[in-house]
Structures are given as structure tokens and as C-alpha cells.
mmCIF file with all atom_site columns, C-alpha atoms in Angstrom:
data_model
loop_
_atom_site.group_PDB
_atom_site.id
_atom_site.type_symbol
_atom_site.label_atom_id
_atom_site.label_alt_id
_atom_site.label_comp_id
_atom_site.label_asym_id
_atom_site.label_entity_id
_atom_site.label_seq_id
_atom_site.pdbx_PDB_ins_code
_atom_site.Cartn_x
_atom_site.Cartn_y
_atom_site.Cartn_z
_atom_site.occupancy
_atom_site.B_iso_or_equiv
_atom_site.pdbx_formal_charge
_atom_site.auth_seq_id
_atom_site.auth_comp_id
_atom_site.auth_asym_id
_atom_site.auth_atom_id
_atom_site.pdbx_PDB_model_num
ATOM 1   C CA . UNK A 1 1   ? -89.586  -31.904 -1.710  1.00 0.00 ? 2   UNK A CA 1
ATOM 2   C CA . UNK A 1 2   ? -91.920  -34.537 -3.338  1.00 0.00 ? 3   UNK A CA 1
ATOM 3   C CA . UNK A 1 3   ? -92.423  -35.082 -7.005  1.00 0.00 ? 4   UNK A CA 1
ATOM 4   C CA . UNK A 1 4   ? -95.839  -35.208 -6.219  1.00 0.00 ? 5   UNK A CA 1
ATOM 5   C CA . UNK A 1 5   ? -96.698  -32.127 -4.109  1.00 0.00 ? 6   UNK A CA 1
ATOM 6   C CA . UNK A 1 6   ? -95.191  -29.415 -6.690  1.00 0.00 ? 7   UNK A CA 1
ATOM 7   C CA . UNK A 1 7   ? -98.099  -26.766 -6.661  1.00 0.00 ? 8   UNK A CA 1
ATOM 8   C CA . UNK A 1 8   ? -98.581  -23.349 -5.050  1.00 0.00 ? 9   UNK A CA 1
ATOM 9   C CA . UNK A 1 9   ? -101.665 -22.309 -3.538  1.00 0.00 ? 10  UNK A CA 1
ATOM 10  C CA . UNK A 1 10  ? -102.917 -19.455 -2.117  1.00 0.00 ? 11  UNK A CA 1
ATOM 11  C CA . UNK A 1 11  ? -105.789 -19.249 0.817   1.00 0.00 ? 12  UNK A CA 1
ATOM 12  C CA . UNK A 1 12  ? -107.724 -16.189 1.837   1.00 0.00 ? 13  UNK A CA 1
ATOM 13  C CA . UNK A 1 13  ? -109.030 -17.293 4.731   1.00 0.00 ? 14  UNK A CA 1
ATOM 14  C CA . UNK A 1 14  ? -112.384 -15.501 6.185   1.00 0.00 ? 15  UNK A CA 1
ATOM 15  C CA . UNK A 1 15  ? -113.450 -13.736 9.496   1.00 0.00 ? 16  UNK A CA 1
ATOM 16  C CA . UNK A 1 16  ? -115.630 -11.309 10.865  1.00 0.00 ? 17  UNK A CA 1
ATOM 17  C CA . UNK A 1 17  ? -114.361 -8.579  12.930  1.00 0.00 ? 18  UNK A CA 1
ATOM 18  C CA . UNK A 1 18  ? -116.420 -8.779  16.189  1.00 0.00 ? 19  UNK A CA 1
ATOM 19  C CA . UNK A 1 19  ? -116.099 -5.076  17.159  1.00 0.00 ? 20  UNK A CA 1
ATOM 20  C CA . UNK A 1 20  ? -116.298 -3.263  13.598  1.00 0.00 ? 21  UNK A CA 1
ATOM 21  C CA . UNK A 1 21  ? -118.760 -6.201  11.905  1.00 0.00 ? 22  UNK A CA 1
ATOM 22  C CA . UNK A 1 22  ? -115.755 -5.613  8.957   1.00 0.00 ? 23  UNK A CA 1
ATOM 23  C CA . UNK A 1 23  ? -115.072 -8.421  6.426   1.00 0.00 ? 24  UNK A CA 1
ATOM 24  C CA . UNK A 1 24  ? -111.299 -9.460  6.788   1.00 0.00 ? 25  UNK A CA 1
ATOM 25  C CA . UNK A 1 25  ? -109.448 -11.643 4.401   1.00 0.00 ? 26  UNK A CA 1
ATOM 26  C CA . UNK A 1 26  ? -106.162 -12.965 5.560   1.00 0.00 ? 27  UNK A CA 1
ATOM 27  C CA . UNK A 1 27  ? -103.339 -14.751 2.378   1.00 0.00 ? 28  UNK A CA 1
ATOM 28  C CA . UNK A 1 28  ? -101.492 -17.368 3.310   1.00 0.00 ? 29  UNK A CA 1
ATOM 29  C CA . UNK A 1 29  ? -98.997  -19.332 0.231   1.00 0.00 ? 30  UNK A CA 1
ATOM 30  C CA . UNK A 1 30  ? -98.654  -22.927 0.631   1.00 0.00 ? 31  UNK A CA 1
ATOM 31  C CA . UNK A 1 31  ? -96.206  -24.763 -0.593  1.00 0.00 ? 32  UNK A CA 1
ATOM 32  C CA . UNK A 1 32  ? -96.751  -28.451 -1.221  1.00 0.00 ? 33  UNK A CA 1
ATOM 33  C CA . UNK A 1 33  ? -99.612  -28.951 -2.850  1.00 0.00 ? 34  UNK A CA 1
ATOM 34  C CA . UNK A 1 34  ? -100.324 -31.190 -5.416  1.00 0.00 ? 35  UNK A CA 1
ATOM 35  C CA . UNK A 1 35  ? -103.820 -29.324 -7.523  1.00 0.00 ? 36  UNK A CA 1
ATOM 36  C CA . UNK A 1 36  ? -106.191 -31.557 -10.078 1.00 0.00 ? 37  UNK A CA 1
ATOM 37  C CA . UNK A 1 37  ? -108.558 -29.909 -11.901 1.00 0.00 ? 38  UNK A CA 1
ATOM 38  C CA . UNK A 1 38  ? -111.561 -30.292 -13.440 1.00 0.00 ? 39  UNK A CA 1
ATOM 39  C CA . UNK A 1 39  ? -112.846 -33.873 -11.916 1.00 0.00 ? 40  UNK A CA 1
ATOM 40  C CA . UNK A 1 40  ? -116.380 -34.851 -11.538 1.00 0.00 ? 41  UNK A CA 1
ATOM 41  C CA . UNK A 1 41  ? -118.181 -35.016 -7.984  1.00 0.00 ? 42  UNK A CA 1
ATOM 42  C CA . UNK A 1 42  ? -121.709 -36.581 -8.782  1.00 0.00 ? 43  UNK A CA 1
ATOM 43  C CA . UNK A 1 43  ? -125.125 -36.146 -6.637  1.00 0.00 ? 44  UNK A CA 1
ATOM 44  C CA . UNK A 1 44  ? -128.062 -37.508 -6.599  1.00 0.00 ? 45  UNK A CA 1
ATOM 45  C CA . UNK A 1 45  ? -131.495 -36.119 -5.329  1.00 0.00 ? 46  UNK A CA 1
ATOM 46  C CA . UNK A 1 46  ? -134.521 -37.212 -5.791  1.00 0.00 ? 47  UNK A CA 1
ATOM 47  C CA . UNK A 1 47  ? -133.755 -39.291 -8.878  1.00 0.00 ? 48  UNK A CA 1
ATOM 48  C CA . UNK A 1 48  ? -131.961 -36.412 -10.122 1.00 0.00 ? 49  UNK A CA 1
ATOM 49  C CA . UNK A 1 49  ? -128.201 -36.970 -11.212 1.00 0.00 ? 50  UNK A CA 1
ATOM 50  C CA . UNK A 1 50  ? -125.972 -34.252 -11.466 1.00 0.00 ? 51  UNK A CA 1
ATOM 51  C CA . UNK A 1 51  ? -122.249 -33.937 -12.064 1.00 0.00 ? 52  UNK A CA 1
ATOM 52  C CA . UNK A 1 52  ? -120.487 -30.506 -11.567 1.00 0.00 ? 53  UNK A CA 1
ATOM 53  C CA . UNK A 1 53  ? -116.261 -30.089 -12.070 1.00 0.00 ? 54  UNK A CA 1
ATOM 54  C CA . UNK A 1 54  ? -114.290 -29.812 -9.306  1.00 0.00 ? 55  UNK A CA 1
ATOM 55  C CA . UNK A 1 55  ? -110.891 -28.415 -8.079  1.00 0.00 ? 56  UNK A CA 1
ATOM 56  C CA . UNK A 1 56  ? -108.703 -31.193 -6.034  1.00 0.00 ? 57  UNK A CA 1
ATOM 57  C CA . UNK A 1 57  ? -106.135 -30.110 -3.784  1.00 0.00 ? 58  UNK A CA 1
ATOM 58  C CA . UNK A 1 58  ? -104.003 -32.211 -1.243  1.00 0.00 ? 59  UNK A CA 1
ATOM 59  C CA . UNK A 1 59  ? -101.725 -30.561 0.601   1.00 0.00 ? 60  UNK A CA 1
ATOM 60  C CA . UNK A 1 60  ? -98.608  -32.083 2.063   1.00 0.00 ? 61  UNK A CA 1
ATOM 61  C CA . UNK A 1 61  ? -98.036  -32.202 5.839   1.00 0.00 ? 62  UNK A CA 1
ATOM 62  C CA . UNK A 1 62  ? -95.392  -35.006 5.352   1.00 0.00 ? 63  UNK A CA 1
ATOM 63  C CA . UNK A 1 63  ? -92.179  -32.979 4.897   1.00 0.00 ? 64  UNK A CA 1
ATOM 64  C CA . UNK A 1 64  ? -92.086  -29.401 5.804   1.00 0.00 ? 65  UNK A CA 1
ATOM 65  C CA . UNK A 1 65  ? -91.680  -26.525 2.857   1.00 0.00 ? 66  UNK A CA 1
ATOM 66  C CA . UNK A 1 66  ? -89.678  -23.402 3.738   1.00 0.00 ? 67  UNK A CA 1
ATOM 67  C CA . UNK A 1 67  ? -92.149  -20.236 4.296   1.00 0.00 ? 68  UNK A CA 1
ATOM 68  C CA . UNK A 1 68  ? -95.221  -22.186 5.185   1.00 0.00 ? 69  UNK A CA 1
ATOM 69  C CA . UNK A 1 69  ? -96.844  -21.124 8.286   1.00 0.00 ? 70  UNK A CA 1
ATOM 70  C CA . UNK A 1 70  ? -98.625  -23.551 10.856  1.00 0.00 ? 71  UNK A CA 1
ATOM 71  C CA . UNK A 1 71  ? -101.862 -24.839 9.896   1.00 0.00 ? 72  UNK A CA 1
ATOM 72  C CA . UNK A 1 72  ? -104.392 -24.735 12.487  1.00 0.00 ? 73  UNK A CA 1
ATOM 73  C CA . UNK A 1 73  ? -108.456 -26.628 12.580  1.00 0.00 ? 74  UNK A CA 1
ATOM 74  C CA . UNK A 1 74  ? -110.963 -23.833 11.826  1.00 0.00 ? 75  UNK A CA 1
ATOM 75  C CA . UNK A 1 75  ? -112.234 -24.532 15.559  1.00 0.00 ? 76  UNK A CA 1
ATOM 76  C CA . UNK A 1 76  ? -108.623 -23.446 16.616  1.00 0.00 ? 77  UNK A CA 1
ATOM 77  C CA . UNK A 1 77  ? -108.072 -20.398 13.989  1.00 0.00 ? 78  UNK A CA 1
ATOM 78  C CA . UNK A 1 78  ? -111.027 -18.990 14.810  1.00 0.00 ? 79  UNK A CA 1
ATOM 79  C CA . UNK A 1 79  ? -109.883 -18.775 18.476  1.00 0.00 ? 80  UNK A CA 1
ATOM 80  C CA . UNK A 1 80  ? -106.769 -16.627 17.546  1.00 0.00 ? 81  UNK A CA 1
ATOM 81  C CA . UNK A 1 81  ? -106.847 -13.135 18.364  1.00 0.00 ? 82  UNK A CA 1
ATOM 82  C CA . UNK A 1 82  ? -106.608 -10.909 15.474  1.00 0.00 ? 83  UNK A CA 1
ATOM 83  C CA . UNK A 1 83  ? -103.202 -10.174 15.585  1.00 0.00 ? 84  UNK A CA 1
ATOM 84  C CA . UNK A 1 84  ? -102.002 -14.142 15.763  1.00 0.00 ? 85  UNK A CA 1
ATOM 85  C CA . UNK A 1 85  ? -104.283 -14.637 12.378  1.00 0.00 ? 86  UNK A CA 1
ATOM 86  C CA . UNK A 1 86  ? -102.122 -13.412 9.976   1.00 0.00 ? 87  UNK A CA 1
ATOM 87  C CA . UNK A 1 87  ? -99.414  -15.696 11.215  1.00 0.00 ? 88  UNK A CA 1
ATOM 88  C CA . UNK A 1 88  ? -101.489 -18.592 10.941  1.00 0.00 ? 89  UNK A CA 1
ATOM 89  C CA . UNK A 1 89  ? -103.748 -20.457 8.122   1.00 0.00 ? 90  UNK A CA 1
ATOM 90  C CA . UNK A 1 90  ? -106.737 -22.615 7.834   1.00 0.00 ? 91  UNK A CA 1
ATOM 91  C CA . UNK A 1 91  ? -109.293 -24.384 5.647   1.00 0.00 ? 92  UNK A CA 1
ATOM 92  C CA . UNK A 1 92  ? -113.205 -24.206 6.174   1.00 0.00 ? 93  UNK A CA 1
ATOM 93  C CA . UNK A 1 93  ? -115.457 -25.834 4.824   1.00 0.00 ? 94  UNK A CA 1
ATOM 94  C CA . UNK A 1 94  ? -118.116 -25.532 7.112   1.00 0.00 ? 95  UNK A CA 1
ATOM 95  C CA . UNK A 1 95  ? -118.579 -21.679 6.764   1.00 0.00 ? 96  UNK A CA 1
ATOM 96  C CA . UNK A 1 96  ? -118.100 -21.387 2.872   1.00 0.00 ? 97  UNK A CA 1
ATOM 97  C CA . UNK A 1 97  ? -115.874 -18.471 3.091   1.00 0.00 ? 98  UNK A CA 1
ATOM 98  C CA . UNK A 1 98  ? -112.559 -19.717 2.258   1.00 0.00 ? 99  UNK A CA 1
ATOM 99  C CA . UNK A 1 99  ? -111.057 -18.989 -1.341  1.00 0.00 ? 100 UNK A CA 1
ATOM 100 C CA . UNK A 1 100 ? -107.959 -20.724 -2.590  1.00 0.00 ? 101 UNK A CA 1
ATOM 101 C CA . UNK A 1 101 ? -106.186 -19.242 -5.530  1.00 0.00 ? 102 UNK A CA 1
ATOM 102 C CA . UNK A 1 102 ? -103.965 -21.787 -7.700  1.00 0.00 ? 103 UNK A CA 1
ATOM 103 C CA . UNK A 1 103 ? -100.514 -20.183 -7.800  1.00 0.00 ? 104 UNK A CA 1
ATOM 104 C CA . UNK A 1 104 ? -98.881  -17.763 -5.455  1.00 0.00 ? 105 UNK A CA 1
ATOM 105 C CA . UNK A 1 105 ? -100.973 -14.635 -5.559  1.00 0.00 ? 106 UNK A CA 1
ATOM 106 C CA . UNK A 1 106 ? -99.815  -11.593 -4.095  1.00 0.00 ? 107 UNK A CA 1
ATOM 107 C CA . UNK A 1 107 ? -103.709 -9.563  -4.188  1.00 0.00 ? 108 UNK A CA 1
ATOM 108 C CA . UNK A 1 108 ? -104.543 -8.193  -0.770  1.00 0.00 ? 109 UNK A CA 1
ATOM 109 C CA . UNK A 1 109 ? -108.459 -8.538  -0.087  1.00 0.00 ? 110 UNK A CA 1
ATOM 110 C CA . UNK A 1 110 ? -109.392 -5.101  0.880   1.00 0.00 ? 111 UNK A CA 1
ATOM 111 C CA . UNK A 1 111 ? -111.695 -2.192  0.222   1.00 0.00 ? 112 UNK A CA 1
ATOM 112 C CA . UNK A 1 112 ? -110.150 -1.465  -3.187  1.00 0.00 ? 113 UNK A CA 1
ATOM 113 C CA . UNK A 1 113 ? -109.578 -5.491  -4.335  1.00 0.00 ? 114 UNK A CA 1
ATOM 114 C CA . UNK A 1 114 ? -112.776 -7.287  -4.001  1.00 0.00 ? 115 UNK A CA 1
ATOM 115 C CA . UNK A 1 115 ? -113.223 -11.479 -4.047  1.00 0.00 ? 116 UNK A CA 1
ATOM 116 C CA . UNK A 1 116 ? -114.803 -11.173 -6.948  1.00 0.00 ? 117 UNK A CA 1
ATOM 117 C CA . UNK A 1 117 ? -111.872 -9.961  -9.543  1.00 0.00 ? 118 UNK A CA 1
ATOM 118 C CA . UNK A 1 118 ? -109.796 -12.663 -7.658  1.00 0.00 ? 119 UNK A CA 1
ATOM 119 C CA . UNK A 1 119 ? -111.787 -14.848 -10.025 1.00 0.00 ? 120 UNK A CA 1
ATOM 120 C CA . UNK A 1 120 ? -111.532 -12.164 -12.728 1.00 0.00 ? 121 UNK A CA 1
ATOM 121 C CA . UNK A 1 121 ? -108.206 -12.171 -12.745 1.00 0.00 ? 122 UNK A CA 1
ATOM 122 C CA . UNK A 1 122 ? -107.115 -15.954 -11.860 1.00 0.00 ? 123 UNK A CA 1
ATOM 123 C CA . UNK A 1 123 ? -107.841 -19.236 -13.979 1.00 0.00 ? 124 UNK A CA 1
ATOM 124 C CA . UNK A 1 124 ? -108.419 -21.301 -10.887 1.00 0.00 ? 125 UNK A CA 1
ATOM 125 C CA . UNK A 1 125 ? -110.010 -20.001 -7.941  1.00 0.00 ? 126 UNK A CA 1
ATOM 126 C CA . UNK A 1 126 ? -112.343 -22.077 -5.606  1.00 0.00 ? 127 UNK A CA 1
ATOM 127 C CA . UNK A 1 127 ? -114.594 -21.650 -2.562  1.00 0.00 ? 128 UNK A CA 1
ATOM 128 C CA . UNK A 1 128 ? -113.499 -24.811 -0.096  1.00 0.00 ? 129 UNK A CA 1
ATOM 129 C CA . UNK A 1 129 ? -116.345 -26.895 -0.046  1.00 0.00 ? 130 UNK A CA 1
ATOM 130 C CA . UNK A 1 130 ? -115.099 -30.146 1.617   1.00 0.00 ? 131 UNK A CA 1
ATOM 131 C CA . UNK A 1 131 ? -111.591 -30.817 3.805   1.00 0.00 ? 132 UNK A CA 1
ATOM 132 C CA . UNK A 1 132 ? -110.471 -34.544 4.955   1.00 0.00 ? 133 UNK A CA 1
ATOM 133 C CA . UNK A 1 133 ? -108.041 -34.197 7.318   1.00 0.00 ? 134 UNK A CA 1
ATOM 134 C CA . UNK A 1 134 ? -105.826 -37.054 6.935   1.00 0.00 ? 135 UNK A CA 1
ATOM 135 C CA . UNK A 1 135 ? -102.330 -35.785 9.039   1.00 0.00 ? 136 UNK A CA 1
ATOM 136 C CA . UNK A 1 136 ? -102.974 -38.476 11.890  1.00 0.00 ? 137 UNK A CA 1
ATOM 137 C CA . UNK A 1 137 ? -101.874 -41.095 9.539   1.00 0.00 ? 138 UNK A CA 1
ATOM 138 C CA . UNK A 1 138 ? -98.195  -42.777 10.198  1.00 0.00 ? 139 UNK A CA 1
ATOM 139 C CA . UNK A 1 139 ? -97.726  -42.106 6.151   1.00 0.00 ? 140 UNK A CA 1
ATOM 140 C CA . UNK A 1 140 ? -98.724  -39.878 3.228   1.00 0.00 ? 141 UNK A CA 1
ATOM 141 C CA . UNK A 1 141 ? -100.083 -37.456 6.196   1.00 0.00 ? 142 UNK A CA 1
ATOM 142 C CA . UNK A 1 142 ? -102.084 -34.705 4.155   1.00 0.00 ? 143 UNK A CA 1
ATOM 143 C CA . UNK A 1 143 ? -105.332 -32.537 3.971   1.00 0.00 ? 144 UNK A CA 1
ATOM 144 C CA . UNK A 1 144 ? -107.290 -33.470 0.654   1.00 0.00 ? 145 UNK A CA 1
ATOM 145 C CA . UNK A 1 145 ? -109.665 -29.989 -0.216  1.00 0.00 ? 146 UNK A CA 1
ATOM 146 C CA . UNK A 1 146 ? -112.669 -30.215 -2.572  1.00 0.00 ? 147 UNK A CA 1
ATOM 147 C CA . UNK A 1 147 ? -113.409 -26.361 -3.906  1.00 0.00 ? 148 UNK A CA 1
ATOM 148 C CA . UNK A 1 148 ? -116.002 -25.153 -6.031  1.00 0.00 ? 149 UNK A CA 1
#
């Protein structure tokens, strides 16, 4: 294990079940993960400079951590039939679905536990708003996450 990559996260991962139109959430703990909070992304538009905070997270891909499951593209997860999901996790920031909890969290999104008292009842929990895939580098392979 790295001195670095000490964290826990949690991901709820997103989809849309085709043949009910159902919201499903599937939780995934990852091990590995080195989390910095609060930092400052700045934008400009027209003229206009803004600065909002920011939850960091890279995620190790260098060494392998016991009870991790494979990490697929979003391209690829989304593929999966529903029953190969669960066994599986992503990160997507194109859709703007994907929650990550700081810590291991054991909450099931369902009927009865909503998304919403996820960040009710957590101190940092983030919508994935940008992933860099960095794991086809010979060293310090990783995925850095921005979350909002």
C-alpha cells in the first residue's frame, strides 16, 4: 500500500433501466485513493472570474488493493448487462450522474434512501465533474477525479 493513496471512497455509479425507465444506483468502495479537499478551480467568462471549491481525488491503479473490483471506461460499463454492473465500477463525467462519497459508505440508493440525504448525512460528497485517465503511463498510473 502507498503512503500516499490512504483514502476510501465510495461511487454510486448511475444508469437507467431500459425496460422499466427506473433510476438504479450501483456502490462500489475503492481503496486507494488519495482525497484533497477544498481547492480552487477558476473560470473565466466573459470577463467574469469565478472560483468555486473543489473535491480532488486520484485513485491508484499502480498496486492493486484487496476488495476492489475492475474499473471499466463509462463507454465499456455502460455496455454491461445489468447483472455484470454490480460487479464492476466506473467514473462519468460526461453524464453528471456519478456521486462519490468520501469514506466507505454502506447506504443503498433505493426507493427508501434518496441521493439527496447521501449529502445530508456525509461531509464530503461530490457529483464527478471531470476524470483524466492517466493508467497508460509506465509510472504513477492513476485516474485524477474533479467532483463538485
Amino acid at each position: 500500500m502507498s503512503v500516499l493513496f490512504t483514502d476510501v471512497m465510495t461511487v454510486y455509479n448511475y444508469y437507467r433501466d431500459p425496460d422499466t425507465e427506473k433510476e438504479v444506483w450501483t456502490r462500489s468502495v475503492v481503496r486507494g485513493v488519495q482525497w484533497s479537499h477544498n481547492k480552487s478551480e477558476v473560470a473565466i467568462s466573459g470577463n467574469v472570474q469565478t472560483e468555486n471549491k473543489v473535491e480532488k481525488v486520484a485513485i491508484d491503479f499502480q498496486r492493486s488493493y484487496k476488495g476492489n473490483k475492475p474499473y471499466l471506461p463509462p463507454q465499456e460499463y455502460a455496455k454491461l448487462p445489468d447483472e455484470e454492473r454490480i460487479a464492476h465500477w466506473t467514473l462519468d463525467a460526461k453524464q453528471g450522474k456519478d456521486i462519490i462519497v468520501l469514506g466507505d459508505s454502506e447506504k443503498e440508493i433505493d426507493r427508501d434512501y434518496r441521493i439527496a440525504r447521501l449529502f445530508d448525512d456525509f461531509q464530503y460528497v461530490v457529483t464527478v465533474t471531470a476524470v483524466s485517465d492517466n493508467r497508460n503511463r509506465p509510472r504513477l498510473r492513476n485516474i485524477k477525479v474533479v467532483g463538485k
